Amino acid sequence: MSEAILQTMGLAKVYRNTAALQDCSLRVERGQIYGLVGKNGAGKTTLMRLICGQSLPTAGKLSLFGGESKKEIQENRTRIGYMLETPAFFPNFSARKNLDIYCIKKGLPNNGQIDRLLKLVGLEHTKDKKFSHFSLGMKQRLGLALAMLGDPEMLILDEPVNGLDPVGIVQIREILVRLNQEKGVTILISSHLLKELSSIATHYGFIDKGKLIREVSSSTLQQECQNVLRLKVSDPSRACAVLEKICGITKYKVLPGNSIECYELMDHPEQVNRELVTNGIDVYSLTLEGKDLEEYFLDMLGGTEHV
């Protein structure tokens, strides 16, 4: 089993009479990009606050980098970078000046890392522009740069693409994937853009009403949400021969009503259609069906009435 960077055991948080988090036990292993999925108010941010030490648990415990004592956890939090909301930046200072102040505050040498991080998040050209004049997306980028000061081994990010345009979202995604694949940074991330989350996450934790209802790997999730290419043809027997001998498809199922379900070549339905027609088989319909992450999550919650 891989090394656990983070574990929570029965973690809970109650505000007055409201349980924001209940009996939460999750495991994040080194090198994972762990996506927290849940609607607003489900408990994602509460969990992240507990991990980062911004709030104290009502019950349960956690482990960071194998340390479970209060002292070990506090020391190991220095190995984590996080962005739970837009950090407190000085409104009249530039991005570079703000990061310089945080370097001093954290006791970190600059060593060119500020310029490197500003370039990484696309803020290298802001020069002397004041933080108060930044767009929401620019503030998010600067918050991400702050989280990466000191080259942390793990990033904890709550809605890091909030406020970004489509180009900015792709850029942040590429940054996170690069950090994970090239530097081995473990990432715990939440996002309401579930489709975007599904493009980078290696593992998922689904939270609803303060409870962790399931943990699953992306490979398992992909199998459970597996797309299927559904065909309706004039001659299923001949169609199967074409699928096997010409298209190389071995994973398929023949259904009543001259229908066939294919579990391969879903990304190239035009190729399947072309080969069938070329070999004299009429294709009456061809549809790609399956679930995305959002549909999967809604099914776990019992349907759209829970959104």
Coordinates of C-alpha atoms in Angstrom, one line a residue:
M1 CA 0.0 0.0 0.0
S2 CA 1.3 3.5 -0.9
E3 CA 2.3 6.0 1.8
A4 CA -0.6 7.9 3.3
I5 CA 0.0 11.7 3.2
L6 CA -3.3 12.4 4.9
Q7 CA -5.7 10.3 6.9
T8 CA -8.7 11.4 8.9
M9 CA -10.4 9.0 11.4
G10 CA -13.9 9.8 12.4
L11 CA -13.4 13.5 12.0
A12 CA -16.4 15.6 13.0
K13 CA -17.2 19.3 13.4
V14 CA -20.3 20.7 15.1
Y15 CA -21.2 24.4 15.0
R16 CA -23.7 24.9 17.8
N17 CA -26.4 22.3 17.0
T18 CA -25.4 21.9 13.3
A19 CA -23.1 19.0 12.3
A20 CA -20.9 20.4 9.4
L21 CA -18.9 17.2 9.3
Q22 CA -19.7 13.8 10.6
D23 CA -17.5 10.7 11.2
C24 CA -15.3 11.5 8.2
S25 CA -12.6 8.9 7.5
L26 CA -10.6 9.4 4.3
R27 CA -7.1 8.5 3.0
V28 CA -5.0 10.5 0.6
E29 CA -1.9 8.8 -0.6
R30 CA 1.3 10.3 -1.9
G31 CA 1.1 11.4 -5.6
Q32 CA -2.7 11.4 -5.8
I33 CA -4.9 14.2 -7.0
Y34 CA -7.8 13.7 -4.7
G35 CA -11.0 15.4 -5.8
L36 CA -13.6 16.3 -3.1
V37 CA -17.0 16.3 -4.7
G38 CA -20.1 17.7 -3.0
K39 CA -22.7 20.4 -3.3
N40 CA -22.4 23.8 -1.5
G41 CA -22.6 23.3 2.3
A42 CA -21.8 19.6 2.1
G43 CA -18.7 19.9 4.3
K44 CA -15.8 20.2 1.9
T45 CA -14.5 23.5 3.1
T46 CA -15.0 22.5 6.8
L47 CA -12.9 19.3 6.2
M48 CA -10.2 21.4 4.6
R49 CA -10.1 23.9 7.4
L50 CA -9.7 21.1 9.9
I51 CA -6.8 19.6 8.0
C52 CA -5.1 23.0 7.7
G53 CA -5.6 23.9 11.3
Q54 CA -7.9 26.8 10.7
S55 CA -10.6 25.0 12.8
L56 CA -10.5 22.5 15.6
P57 CA -12.4 19.2 15.3
T58 CA -15.3 18.3 17.7
A59 CA -14.4 14.7 17.5
G60 CA -12.0 12.3 15.7
K61 CA -8.4 12.7 14.7
L62 CA -6.1 13.1 11.7
S63 CA -2.7 12.2 10.6
L64 CA -0.3 14.2 8.4
F65 CA 2.7 12.5 6.8
G66 CA 2.4 9.8 9.4
G67 CA 2.4 12.2 12.4
E68 CA -0.6 12.0 14.7
S69 CA 0.4 14.0 17.8
K70 CA -0.5 17.7 18.1
K71 CA 3.2 18.6 17.8
E72 CA 3.8 16.4 14.7
I73 CA 0.7 17.6 12.9
Q74 CA 1.7 21.2 13.6
E75 CA 5.2 20.6 12.3
N76 CA 4.0 18.7 9.2
R77 CA 1.6 21.4 8.2
T78 CA 4.6 23.4 7.1
R79 CA 4.9 20.8 4.3
I80 CA 1.5 21.8 3.0
G81 CA 0.4 24.7 0.9
Y82 CA -3.2 25.6 0.8
M83 CA -5.8 28.0 -0.6
L84 CA -9.2 27.8 1.1
E85 CA -10.3 31.3 0.1
T86 CA -8.7 34.4 -1.3
P87 CA -5.9 35.1 1.2
A88 CA -5.4 38.4 2.9
F89 CA -3.3 40.4 0.5
F90 CA -2.2 44.1 0.9
P91 CA -4.6 46.0 -1.5
N92 CA -2.1 48.7 -2.5
F93 CA 0.8 46.3 -3.2
S94 CA 1.6 44.4 -6.3
A95 CA 1.6 40.7 -6.7
R96 CA 5.3 40.5 -6.4
K97 CA 5.4 42.7 -3.3
N98 CA 2.7 40.7 -1.6
L99 CA 4.5 37.4 -2.2
D100 CA 7.7 39.0 -1.0
I101 CA 6.0 39.9 2.3
Y102 CA 4.7 36.4 2.7
C103 CA 8.2 35.0 2.1
I104 CA 9.5 37.1 4.9
K105 CA 6.6 36.1 7.1
K106 CA 7.2 32.5 6.5
G107 CA 10.9 32.8 6.8
L108 CA 11.5 31.6 3.2
P109 CA 14.3 32.8 1.0
N110 CA 13.2 34.4 -2.3
N111 CA 15.9 32.8 -4.5
G112 CA 13.9 33.7 -7.6
Q113 CA 10.9 31.6 -6.6
I114 CA 8.5 34.6 -6.7
D115 CA 9.3 35.4 -10.3
R116 CA 9.0 31.7 -11.1
L117 CA 5.7 31.3 -9.4
L118 CA 4.2 34.5 -10.9
K119 CA 5.2 33.2 -14.4
L120 CA 3.7 29.8 -13.5
V121 CA 0.3 31.3 -12.7
G122 CA 0.3 33.9 -15.5
L123 CA 0.9 37.0 -13.4
E124 CA 4.4 37.8 -14.5
H125 CA 3.2 40.9 -16.5
T126 CA 1.2 42.6 -13.8
K127 CA 4.3 44.6 -12.7
D128 CA 3.2 47.4 -10.3
K129 CA -0.6 46.8 -10.7
K130 CA -2.2 47.0 -7.2
F131 CA -3.9 43.9 -5.8
S132 CA -7.1 46.0 -5.3
H133 CA -7.3 46.4 -9.1
F134 CA -7.1 42.6 -9.7
S135 CA -10.0 40.7 -11.2
L136 CA -11.4 37.8 -9.2
G137 CA -9.5 35.4 -11.5
M138 CA -6.2 37.2 -10.9
K139 CA -6.7 37.1 -7.2
Q140 CA -7.3 33.3 -7.5
R141 CA -4.0 33.0 -9.4
L142 CA -2.1 34.9 -6.8
G143 CA -3.6 32.8 -4.1
L144 CA -2.4 29.7 -5.9
A145 CA 1.1 31.2 -6.2
L146 CA 1.1 31.9 -2.4
A147 CA 0.0 28.3 -1.7
M148 CA 3.1 27.1 -3.7
L149 CA 5.6 29.2 -1.8
G150 CA 8.3 27.0 -0.4
D151 CA 7.6 24.1 -2.7
P152 CA 5.1 22.2 -0.5
E153 CA 4.7 18.4 -0.8
M154 CA 1.0 18.7 -0.7
L155 CA -1.5 21.3 -1.9
I156 CA -5.0 21.7 -0.5
L157 CA -7.2 23.8 -2.8
D158 CA -10.8 24.8 -2.3
E159 CA -12.4 25.9 -5.6
P160 CA -9.1 27.1 -7.2
V161 CA -10.6 27.9 -10.6
N162 CA -13.4 30.0 -9.2
G163 CA -13.8 33.2 -11.2
L164 CA -11.4 32.1 -14.0
D165 CA -12.4 32.2 -17.7
P166 CA -12.1 29.0 -19.8
V167 CA -8.5 29.8 -20.8
G168 CA -7.5 30.4 -17.1
I169 CA -9.2 27.1 -16.0
V170 CA -7.2 25.2 -18.6
Q171 CA -4.0 26.9 -17.4
I172 CA -4.6 26.1 -13.8
R173 CA -5.4 22.5 -14.7
E174 CA -2.1 22.2 -16.6
I175 CA -0.2 23.7 -13.7
L176 CA -1.6 21.3 -11.2
V177 CA -1.0 18.3 -13.5
R178 CA 2.5 19.4 -14.1
L179 CA 3.2 19.9 -10.3
N180 CA 1.8 16.4 -9.7
Q181 CA 3.5 14.5 -12.5
E182 CA 6.9 16.4 -12.6
K183 CA 7.4 17.2 -8.9
G184 CA 5.2 14.5 -7.2
V185 CA 3.0 17.1 -5.4
T186 CA 0.0 15.5 -3.8
I187 CA -3.2 17.5 -4.3
L188 CA -6.5 17.6 -2.4
I189 CA -8.9 19.8 -4.5
S190 CA -12.5 20.6 -4.5
S191 CA -14.5 22.2 -7.3
H192 CA -18.1 22.7 -8.3
L193 CA -17.0 22.2 -11.9
L194 CA -17.2 18.4 -11.8
K195 CA -16.3 17.9 -15.5
E196 CA -13.1 19.9 -15.0
L197 CA -12.3 18.0 -11.8
S198 CA -12.7 14.7 -13.7
S199 CA -10.0 15.7 -16.2
I200 CA -7.3 15.8 -13.5
A201 CA -8.4 13.7 -10.4
T202 CA -6.9 10.3 -9.8
H203 CA -9.2 9.6 -6.8
Y204 CA -12.5 11.0 -5.4
G205 CA -14.2 11.5 -2.2
F206 CA -18.0 12.2 -2.3
I207 CA -19.4 14.2 0.5
D208 CA -23.0 14.9 1.3
K209 CA -24.6 16.5 4.3
G210 CA -21.3 16.4 6.2
K211 CA -20.7 12.7 5.5
L212 CA -18.2 11.0 3.3
I213 CA -20.4 8.7 1.4
R214 CA -17.8 7.1 -0.9
E215 CA -14.1 7.0 -1.9
V216 CA -13.3 5.7 -5.4
S217 CA -10.4 5.8 -7.8
S218 CA -10.7 7.4 -11.2
S219 CA -10.2 4.0 -12.9
T220 CA -13.0 2.4 -11.0
L221 CA -15.2 5.5 -11.6
Q222 CA -14.5 5.3 -15.3
Q223 CA -15.6 1.7 -15.4
E224 CA -18.8 2.5 -13.5
C225 CA -19.5 5.5 -15.8
Q226 CA -18.3 3.6 -18.8
N227 CA -19.6 5.0 -22.1
V228 CA -21.3 2.7 -24.5
L229 CA -21.7 3.0 -28.3
R230 CA -25.2 1.8 -29.0
L231 CA -25.9 0.7 -32.6
K232 CA -29.1 -0.4 -34.3
V233 CA -28.3 -2.3 -37.5
S234 CA -29.9 -4.3 -40.3
D235 CA -27.9 -7.5 -39.6
P236 CA -26.4 -8.0 -36.1
S237 CA -24.6 -11.2 -37.0
R238 CA -22.7 -9.7 -39.9
A239 CA -22.2 -6.5 -38.0
C240 CA -20.5 -8.4 -35.2
A241 CA -18.2 -10.0 -37.7
V242 CA -17.2 -6.6 -39.0
L243 CA -16.7 -5.2 -35.5
E244 CA -14.4 -8.1 -34.6
K245 CA -12.4 -8.7 -37.8
I246 CA -12.1 -5.1 -39.1
C247 CA -12.6 -2.7 -36.2
G248 CA -10.9 -5.0 -33.7
I249 CA -13.7 -4.7 -31.2
T250 CA -14.0 -7.6 -28.8
K251 CA -16.0 -6.0 -26.0
Y252 CA -19.6 -5.8 -27.2
K253 CA -23.0 -7.1 -26.4
V254 CA -25.9 -8.1 -28.7
L255 CA -29.3 -7.0 -27.5
P256 CA -32.9 -7.6 -28.8
G257 CA -34.2 -5.4 -31.5
N258 CA -31.1 -5.6 -33.7
S259 CA -29.1 -3.5 -31.2
I260 CA -25.5 -3.9 -30.3
E261 CA -23.6 -2.2 -27.4
C262 CA -19.9 -1.6 -28.0
Y263 CA -17.5 -0.9 -25.2
E264 CA -14.5 0.0 -27.3
L265 CA -13.7 2.7 -29.9
M266 CA -16.3 5.0 -28.2
D267 CA -14.1 8.0 -29.2
H268 CA -14.3 7.0 -32.9
P269 CA -18.0 6.3 -33.7
E270 CA -17.5 7.5 -37.2
Q271 CA -14.9 4.8 -37.9
V272 CA -17.4 2.1 -36.7
N273 CA -20.2 3.6 -38.8
R274 CA -18.0 3.8 -41.9
E275 CA -16.8 0.2 -41.7
L276 CA -20.3 -1.2 -41.2
V277 CA -21.8 0.8 -44.1
T278 CA -18.8 -0.1 -46.3
N279 CA -19.5 -3.8 -45.7
G280 CA -23.2 -3.5 -46.7
I281 CA -24.7 -3.2 -43.3
D282 CA -27.4 -0.5 -42.7
V283 CA -26.9 1.6 -39.6
Y284 CA -30.3 2.9 -38.4
S285 CA -28.9 4.7 -35.3
L286 CA -25.7 5.2 -33.5
T287 CA -25.5 6.9 -30.1
L288 CA -22.9 7.4 -27.5
E289 CA -24.3 7.0 -24.0
G290 CA -22.9 7.0 -20.5
K291 CA -22.6 9.1 -17.3
D292 CA -20.3 12.0 -16.5
L293 CA -19.1 12.8 -13.0
E294 CA -22.1 15.1 -12.3
E295 CA -24.6 12.4 -13.3
Y296 CA -22.8 9.8 -11.2
F297 CA -22.9 12.1 -8.2
L298 CA -26.6 12.9 -8.6
D299 CA -27.3 9.2 -8.9
M300 CA -25.5 8.6 -5.6
L301 CA -27.6 11.4 -4.0
G302 CA -30.8 9.9 -5.3
G303 CA -31.6 12.2 -8.2
T304 CA -31.8 15.8 -9.2
E305 CA -34.2 16.7 -6.5
H306 CA -31.2 16.7 -4.1
V307 CA -29.3 19.4 -6.0

